[in-house]
GROMACS .gro file of C-alpha atoms in nm:
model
  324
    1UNK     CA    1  -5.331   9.074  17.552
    2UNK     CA    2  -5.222   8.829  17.819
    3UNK     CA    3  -4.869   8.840  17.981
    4UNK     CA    4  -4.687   8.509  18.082
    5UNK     CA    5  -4.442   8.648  18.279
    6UNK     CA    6  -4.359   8.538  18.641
    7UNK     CA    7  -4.063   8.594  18.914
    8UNK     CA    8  -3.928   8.247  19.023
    9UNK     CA    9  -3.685   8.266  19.230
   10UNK     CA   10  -3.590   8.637  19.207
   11UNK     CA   11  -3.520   8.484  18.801
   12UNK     CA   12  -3.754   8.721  18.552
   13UNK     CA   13  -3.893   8.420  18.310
   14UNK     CA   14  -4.073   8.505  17.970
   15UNK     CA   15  -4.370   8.240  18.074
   16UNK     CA   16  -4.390   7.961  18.376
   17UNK     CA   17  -4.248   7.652  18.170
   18UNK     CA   18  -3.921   7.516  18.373
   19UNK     CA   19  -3.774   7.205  18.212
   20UNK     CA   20  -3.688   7.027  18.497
   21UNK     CA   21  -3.339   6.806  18.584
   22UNK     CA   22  -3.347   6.527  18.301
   23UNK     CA   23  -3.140   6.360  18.036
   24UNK     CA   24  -3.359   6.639  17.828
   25UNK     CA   25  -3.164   6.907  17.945
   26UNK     CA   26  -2.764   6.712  17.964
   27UNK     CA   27  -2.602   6.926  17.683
   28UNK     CA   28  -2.569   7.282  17.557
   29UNK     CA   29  -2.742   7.168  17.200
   30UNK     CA   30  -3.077   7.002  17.334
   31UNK     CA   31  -3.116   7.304  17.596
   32UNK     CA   32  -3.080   7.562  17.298
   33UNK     CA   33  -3.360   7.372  17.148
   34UNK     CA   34  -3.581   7.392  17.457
   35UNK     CA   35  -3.502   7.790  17.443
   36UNK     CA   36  -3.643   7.762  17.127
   37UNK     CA   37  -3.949   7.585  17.172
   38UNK     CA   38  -4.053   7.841  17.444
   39UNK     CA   39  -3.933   7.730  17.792
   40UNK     CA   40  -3.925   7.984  18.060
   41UNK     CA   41  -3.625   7.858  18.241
   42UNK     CA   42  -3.389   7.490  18.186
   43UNK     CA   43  -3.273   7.333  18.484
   44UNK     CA   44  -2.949   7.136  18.364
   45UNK     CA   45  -2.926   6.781  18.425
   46UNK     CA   46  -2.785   6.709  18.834
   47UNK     CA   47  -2.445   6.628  18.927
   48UNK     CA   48  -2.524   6.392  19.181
   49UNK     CA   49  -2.280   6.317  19.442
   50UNK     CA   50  -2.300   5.940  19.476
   51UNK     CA   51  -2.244   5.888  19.110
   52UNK     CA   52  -1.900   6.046  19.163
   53UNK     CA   53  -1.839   5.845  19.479
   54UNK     CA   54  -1.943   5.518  19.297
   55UNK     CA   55  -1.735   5.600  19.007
   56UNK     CA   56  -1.413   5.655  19.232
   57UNK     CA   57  -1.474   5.289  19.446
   58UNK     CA   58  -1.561   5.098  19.104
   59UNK     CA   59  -1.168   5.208  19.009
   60UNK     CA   60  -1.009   5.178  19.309
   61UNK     CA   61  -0.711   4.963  19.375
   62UNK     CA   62  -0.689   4.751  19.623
   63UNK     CA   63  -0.330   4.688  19.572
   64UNK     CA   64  -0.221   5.085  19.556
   65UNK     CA   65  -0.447   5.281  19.862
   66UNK     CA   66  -0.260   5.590  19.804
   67UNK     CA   67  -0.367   5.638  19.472
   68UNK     CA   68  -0.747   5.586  19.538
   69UNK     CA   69  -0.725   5.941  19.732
   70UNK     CA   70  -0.581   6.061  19.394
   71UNK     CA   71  -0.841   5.881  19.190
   72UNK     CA   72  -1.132   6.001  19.357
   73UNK     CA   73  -1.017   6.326  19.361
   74UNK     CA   74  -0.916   6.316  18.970
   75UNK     CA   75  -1.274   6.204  18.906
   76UNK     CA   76  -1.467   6.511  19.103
   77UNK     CA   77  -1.260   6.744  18.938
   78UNK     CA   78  -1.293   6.597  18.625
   79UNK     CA   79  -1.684   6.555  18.641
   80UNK     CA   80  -1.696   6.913  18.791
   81UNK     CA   81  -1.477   7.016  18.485
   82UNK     CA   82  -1.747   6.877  18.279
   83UNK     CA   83  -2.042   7.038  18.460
   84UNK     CA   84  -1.885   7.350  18.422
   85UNK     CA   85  -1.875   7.373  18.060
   86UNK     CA   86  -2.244   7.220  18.035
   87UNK     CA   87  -2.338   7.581  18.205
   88UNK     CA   88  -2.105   7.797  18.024
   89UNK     CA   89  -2.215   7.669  17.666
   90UNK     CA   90  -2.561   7.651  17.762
   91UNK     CA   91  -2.544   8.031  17.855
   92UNK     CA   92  -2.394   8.091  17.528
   93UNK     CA   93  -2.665   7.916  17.326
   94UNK     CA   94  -2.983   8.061  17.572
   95UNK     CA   95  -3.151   8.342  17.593
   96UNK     CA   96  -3.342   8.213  17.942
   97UNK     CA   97  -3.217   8.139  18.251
   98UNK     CA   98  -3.019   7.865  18.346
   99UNK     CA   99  -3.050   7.698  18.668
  100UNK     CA  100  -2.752   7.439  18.749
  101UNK     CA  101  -2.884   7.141  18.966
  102UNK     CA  102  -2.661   6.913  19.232
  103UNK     CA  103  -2.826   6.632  19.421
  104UNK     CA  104  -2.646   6.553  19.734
  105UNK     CA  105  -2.681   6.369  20.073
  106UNK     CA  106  -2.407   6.539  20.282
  107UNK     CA  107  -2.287   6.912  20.351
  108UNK     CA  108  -1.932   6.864  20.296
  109UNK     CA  109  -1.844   6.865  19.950
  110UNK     CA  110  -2.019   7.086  19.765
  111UNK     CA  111  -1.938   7.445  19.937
  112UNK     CA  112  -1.655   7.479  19.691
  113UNK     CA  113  -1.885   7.381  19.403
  114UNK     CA  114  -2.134   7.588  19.435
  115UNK     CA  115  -1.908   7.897  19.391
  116UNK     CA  116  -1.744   7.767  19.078
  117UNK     CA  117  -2.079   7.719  18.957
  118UNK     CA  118  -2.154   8.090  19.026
  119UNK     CA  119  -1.849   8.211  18.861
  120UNK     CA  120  -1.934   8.025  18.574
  121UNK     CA  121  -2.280   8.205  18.521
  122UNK     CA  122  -2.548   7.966  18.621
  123UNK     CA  123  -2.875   8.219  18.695
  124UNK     CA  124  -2.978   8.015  18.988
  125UNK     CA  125  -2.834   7.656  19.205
  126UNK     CA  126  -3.137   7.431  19.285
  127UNK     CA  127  -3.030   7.178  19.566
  128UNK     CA  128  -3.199   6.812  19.560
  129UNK     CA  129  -3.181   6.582  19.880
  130UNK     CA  130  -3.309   6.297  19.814
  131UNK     CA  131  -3.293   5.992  20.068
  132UNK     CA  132  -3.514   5.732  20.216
  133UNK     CA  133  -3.462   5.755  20.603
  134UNK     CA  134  -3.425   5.405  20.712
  135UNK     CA  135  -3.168   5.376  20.960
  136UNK     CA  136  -3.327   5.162  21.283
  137UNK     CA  137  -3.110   5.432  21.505
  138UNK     CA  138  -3.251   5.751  21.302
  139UNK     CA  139  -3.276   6.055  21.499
  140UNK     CA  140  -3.597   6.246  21.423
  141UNK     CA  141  -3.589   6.556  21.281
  142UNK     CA  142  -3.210   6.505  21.142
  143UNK     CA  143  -3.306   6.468  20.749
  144UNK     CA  144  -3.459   6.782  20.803
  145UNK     CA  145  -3.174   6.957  20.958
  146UNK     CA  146  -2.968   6.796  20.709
  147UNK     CA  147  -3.158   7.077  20.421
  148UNK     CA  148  -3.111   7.314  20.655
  149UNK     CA  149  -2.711   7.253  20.677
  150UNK     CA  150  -2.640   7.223  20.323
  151UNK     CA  151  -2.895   7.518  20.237
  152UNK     CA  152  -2.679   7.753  20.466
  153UNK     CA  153  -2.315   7.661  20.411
  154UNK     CA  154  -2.352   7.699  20.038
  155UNK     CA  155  -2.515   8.047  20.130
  156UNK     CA  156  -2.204   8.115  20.333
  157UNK     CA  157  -2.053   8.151  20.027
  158UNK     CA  158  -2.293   8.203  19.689
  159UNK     CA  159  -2.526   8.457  19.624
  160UNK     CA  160  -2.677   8.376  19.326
  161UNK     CA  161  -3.027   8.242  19.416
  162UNK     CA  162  -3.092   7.885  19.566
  163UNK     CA  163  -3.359   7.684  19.552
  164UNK     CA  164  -3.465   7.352  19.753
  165UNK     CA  165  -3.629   7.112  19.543
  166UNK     CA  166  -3.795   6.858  19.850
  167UNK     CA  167  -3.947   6.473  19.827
  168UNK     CA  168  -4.267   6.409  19.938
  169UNK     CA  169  -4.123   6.187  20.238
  170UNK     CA  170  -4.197   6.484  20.509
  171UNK     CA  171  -4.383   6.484  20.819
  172UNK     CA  172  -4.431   6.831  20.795
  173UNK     CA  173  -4.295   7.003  20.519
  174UNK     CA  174  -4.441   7.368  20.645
  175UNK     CA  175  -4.215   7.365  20.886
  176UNK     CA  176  -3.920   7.279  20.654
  177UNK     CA  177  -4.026   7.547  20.410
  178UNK     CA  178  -4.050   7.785  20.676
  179UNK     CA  179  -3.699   7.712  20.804
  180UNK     CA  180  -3.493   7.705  20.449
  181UNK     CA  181  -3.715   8.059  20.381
  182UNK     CA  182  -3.479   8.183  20.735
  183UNK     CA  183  -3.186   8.009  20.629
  184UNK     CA  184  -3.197   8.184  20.274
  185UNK     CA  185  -3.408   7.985  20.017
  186UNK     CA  186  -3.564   8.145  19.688
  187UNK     CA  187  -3.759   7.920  19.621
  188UNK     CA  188  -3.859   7.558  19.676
  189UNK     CA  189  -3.995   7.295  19.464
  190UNK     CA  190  -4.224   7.043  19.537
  191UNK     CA  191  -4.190   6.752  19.476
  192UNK     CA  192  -3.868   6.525  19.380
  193UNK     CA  193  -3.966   6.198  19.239
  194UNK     CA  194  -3.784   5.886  19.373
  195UNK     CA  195  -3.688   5.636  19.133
  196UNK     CA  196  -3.928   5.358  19.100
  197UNK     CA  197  -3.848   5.024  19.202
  198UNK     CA  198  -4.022   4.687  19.061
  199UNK     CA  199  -3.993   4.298  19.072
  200UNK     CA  200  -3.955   4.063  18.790
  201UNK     CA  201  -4.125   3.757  18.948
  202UNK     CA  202  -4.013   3.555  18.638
  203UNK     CA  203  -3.626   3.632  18.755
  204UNK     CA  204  -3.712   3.734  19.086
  205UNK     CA  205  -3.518   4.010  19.047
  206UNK     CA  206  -3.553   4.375  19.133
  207UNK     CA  207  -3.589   4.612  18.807
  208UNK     CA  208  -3.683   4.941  18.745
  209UNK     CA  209  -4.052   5.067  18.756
  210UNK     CA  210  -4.242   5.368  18.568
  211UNK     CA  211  -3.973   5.607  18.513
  212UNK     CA  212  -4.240   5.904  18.434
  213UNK     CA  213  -4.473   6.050  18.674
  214UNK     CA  214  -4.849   6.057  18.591
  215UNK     CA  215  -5.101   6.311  18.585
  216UNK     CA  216  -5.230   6.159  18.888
  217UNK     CA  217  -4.905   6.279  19.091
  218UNK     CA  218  -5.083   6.617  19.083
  219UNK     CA  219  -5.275   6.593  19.334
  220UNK     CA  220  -5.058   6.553  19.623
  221UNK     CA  221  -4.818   6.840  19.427
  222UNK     CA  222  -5.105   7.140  19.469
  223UNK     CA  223  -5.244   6.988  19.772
  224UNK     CA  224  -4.909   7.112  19.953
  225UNK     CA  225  -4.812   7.365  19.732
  226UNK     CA  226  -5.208   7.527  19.816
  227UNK     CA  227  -5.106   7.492  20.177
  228UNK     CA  228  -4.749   7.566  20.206
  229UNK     CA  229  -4.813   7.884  19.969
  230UNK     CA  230  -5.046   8.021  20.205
  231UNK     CA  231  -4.832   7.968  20.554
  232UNK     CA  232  -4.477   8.043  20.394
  233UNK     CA  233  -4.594   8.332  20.168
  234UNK     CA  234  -4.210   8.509  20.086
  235UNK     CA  235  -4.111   8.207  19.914
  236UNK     CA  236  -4.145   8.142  19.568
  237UNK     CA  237  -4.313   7.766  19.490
  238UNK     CA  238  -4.269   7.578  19.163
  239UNK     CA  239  -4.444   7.253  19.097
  240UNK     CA  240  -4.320   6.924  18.988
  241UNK     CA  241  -4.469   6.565  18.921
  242UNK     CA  242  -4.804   6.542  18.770
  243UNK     CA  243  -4.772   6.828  18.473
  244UNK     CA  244  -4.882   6.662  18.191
  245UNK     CA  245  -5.176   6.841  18.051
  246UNK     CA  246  -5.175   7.200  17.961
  247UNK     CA  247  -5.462   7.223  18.217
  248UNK     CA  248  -5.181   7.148  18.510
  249UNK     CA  249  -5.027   7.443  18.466
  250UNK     CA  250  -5.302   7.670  18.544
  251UNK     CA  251  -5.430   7.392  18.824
  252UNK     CA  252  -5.092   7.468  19.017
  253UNK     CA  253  -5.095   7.893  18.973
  254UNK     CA  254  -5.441   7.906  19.079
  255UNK     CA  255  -5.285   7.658  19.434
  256UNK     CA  256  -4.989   7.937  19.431
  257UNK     CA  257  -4.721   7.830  19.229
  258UNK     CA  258  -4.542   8.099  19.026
  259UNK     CA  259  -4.378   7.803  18.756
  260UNK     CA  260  -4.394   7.462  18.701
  261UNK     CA  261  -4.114   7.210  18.627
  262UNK     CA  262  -4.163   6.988  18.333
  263UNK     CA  263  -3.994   6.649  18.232
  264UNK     CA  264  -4.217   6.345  18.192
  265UNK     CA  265  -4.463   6.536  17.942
  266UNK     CA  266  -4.169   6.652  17.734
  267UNK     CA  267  -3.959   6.323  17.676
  268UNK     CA  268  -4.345   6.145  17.574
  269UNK     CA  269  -4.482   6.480  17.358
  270UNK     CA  270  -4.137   6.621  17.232
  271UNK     CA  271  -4.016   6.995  17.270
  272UNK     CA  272  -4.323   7.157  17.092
  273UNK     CA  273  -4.584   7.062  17.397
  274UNK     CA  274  -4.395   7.328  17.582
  275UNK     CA  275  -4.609   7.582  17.284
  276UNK     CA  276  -4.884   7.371  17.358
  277UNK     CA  277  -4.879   7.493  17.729
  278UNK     CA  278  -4.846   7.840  17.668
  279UNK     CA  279  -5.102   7.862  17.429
  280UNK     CA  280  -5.325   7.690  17.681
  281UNK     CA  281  -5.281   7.902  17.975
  282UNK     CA  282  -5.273   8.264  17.763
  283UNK     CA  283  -5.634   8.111  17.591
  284UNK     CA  284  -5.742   8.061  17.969
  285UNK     CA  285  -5.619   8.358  18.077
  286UNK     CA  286  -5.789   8.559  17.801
  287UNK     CA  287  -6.137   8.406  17.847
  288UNK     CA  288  -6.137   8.470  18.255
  289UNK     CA  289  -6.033   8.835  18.239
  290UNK     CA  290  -5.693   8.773  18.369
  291UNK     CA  291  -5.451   9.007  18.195
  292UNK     CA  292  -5.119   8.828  18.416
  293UNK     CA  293  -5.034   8.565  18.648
  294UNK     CA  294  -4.999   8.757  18.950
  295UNK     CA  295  -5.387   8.827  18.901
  296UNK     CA  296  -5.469   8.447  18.932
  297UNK     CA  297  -5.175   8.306  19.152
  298UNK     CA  298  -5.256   8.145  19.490
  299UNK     CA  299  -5.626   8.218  19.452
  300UNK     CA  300  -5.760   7.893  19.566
  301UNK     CA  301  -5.428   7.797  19.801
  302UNK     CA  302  -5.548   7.660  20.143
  303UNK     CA  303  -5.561   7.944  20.350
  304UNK     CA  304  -5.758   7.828  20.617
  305UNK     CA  305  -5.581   7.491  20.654
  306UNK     CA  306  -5.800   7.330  20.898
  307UNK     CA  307  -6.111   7.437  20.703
  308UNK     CA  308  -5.948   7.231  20.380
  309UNK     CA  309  -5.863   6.923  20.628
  310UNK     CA  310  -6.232   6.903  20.739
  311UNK     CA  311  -6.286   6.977  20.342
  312UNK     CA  312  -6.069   6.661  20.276
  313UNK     CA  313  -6.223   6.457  20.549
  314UNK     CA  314  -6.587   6.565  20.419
  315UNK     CA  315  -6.547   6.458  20.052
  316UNK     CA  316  -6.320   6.126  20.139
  317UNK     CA  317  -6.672   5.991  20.341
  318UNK     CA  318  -6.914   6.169  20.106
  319UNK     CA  319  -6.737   5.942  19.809
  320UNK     CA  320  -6.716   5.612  20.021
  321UNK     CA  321  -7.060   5.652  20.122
  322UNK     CA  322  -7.201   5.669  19.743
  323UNK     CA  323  -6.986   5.349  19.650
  324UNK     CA  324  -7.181   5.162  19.914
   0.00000   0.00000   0.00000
């Protein structure tokens, strides 16, 4: 009899299914559903900090200033308000853990935040930071430190567990890892998925691209999760982008993952691929002698990282020389 069971983030879940940040997971009635279906964990949908910014300027008045410091106000606490509940119901209604989920670009307004979301029982705070650097006077190193900040100011003050979910626009994101693990981090994720951009060349316009990932995005997901697994070992990894066949799942445990997070295969199979997944990996299990995940994780992670390099290198001229 297999077990499914895996530690993410100091959270005990009943199997390595995380629904991921998504419209999926926006109210306490869909998320009871996804309990139901099997997930392991829900990640509620982000509170991200620009929408509330946006929200404020699009009501400003330019005729009244001192009320736009009221407005703005008025609107975090309101949206807060609203976040609040999401986790309180959703706690009500689940029988997993809940993981609340803020996306944010500075360090300065969400200390307060996270504790309310504490106090209001969320299992777990992931933290997304998600910005293209393109400032011509950009200081190198400073998105970095920017994780860094945020990740240990809302320590200061939480101590429910946090976890990092990173982009895939990183020089080094060892390094990174390695740091948030110092400052604090359960776990990280890897990776975020920027939105997708596109051009109408009828209206020569810009529109919106591919809003799901691909099974392709895998790739790039274990490749760093193989060799960040290896050199951080303390942390916990969870995968994202790219987990859309049952078959991912295992792909990412066996590069050292201990969950993966789930959106894109959910919204185009519905709620009951998340059995489909389960049933998968326990079948696998079974027929390699694995009786639980801890017996399987990280086994092929990249722990000699120069010999996977030349490994790269190797296959990248080995296939270009057979197309020519």
């Amino acid at each position: 009899m297999t077990d499914l069971k895996t530690t993410f983030a100091g959270l005990q879940l009943k199997n390595p299914i995380i629904i991921s940040s998504s419209g999926l997971t926006n109210s306490a009635g869909k998320n009871k559903k996804l309990a139901e279906a099997g997930a392991g964990a829900i990640v509620l949908k982000s509170l991200f900090e620009e929408q509330i910014f946006i929200e404020a300027e699009q009501l400003k008045d330019p005729t009244y200033s001192e009320g736009n410091d009221y407005l703005a106000e008025y609107i975090r606490e309101h949206k807060l308000s609203e976040y609040l509940e999401l986790i309180k119901e959703s706690k009500k209604v689940c029988d997993i853990p809940i993981i609340a989920s803020i996306n944010c670009y500075t360090d300065t307004e969400w200390i307060d935040f996270a504790k309310q979301i504490e106090e209001a029982g969320a299992d777990a705070l992931e933290i997304n930071i998600l910005a293209l650097q393109s400032d011509v006077q950009y200081q190198y190193g400073s998105f970095e430190q920017r994780h860094i900040d945020i990740l240990s100011h809302i320590k200061r003050v939480v101590k429910l567990p946090v976890i990092m979910k990173l982009g895939d626009n990183l020089t080094n994101p060892i390094t990174l890892i390695d740091q948030l693990y110092a400052n604090g981090a359960a776990a990280v994720v890897l990776f975020n998925r920027f939105y997708q951009p596109d051009i109408d060349i009828e209206k020569m316009e810009h529109i919106s691209g591919n809003v799901f990932s691909n099974a392709s995005d895998l790739s790039n997901t274990i490749r760093w999760i193989g060799i960040a697994s290896a050199m951080v070992d303390k942390i916990d990894y969870a995968a994202s982008g790219g987990v859309h066949k049952p078959e991912a799942v295992v792909k990412a445990i066996l590069a050292g993952a201990t969950a993966v997070e789930v959106c894109s295969a959910i919204y185009q199979n519905t709620n009951m691929y998340i059995g489909e997944m389960t049933r998968f990996l326990s079948t696998w299990m079974d027929h390699k002698g694995f009786k639980n995940i801890a017996q399987f994780k990280g086994k092929l992670n990249a722990k000699d990282v120069q010999g996977i390099n030349m490994w790269e290198r190797t296959q990248f001229l080995k296939y270009f020389s057979n197309k020519g």
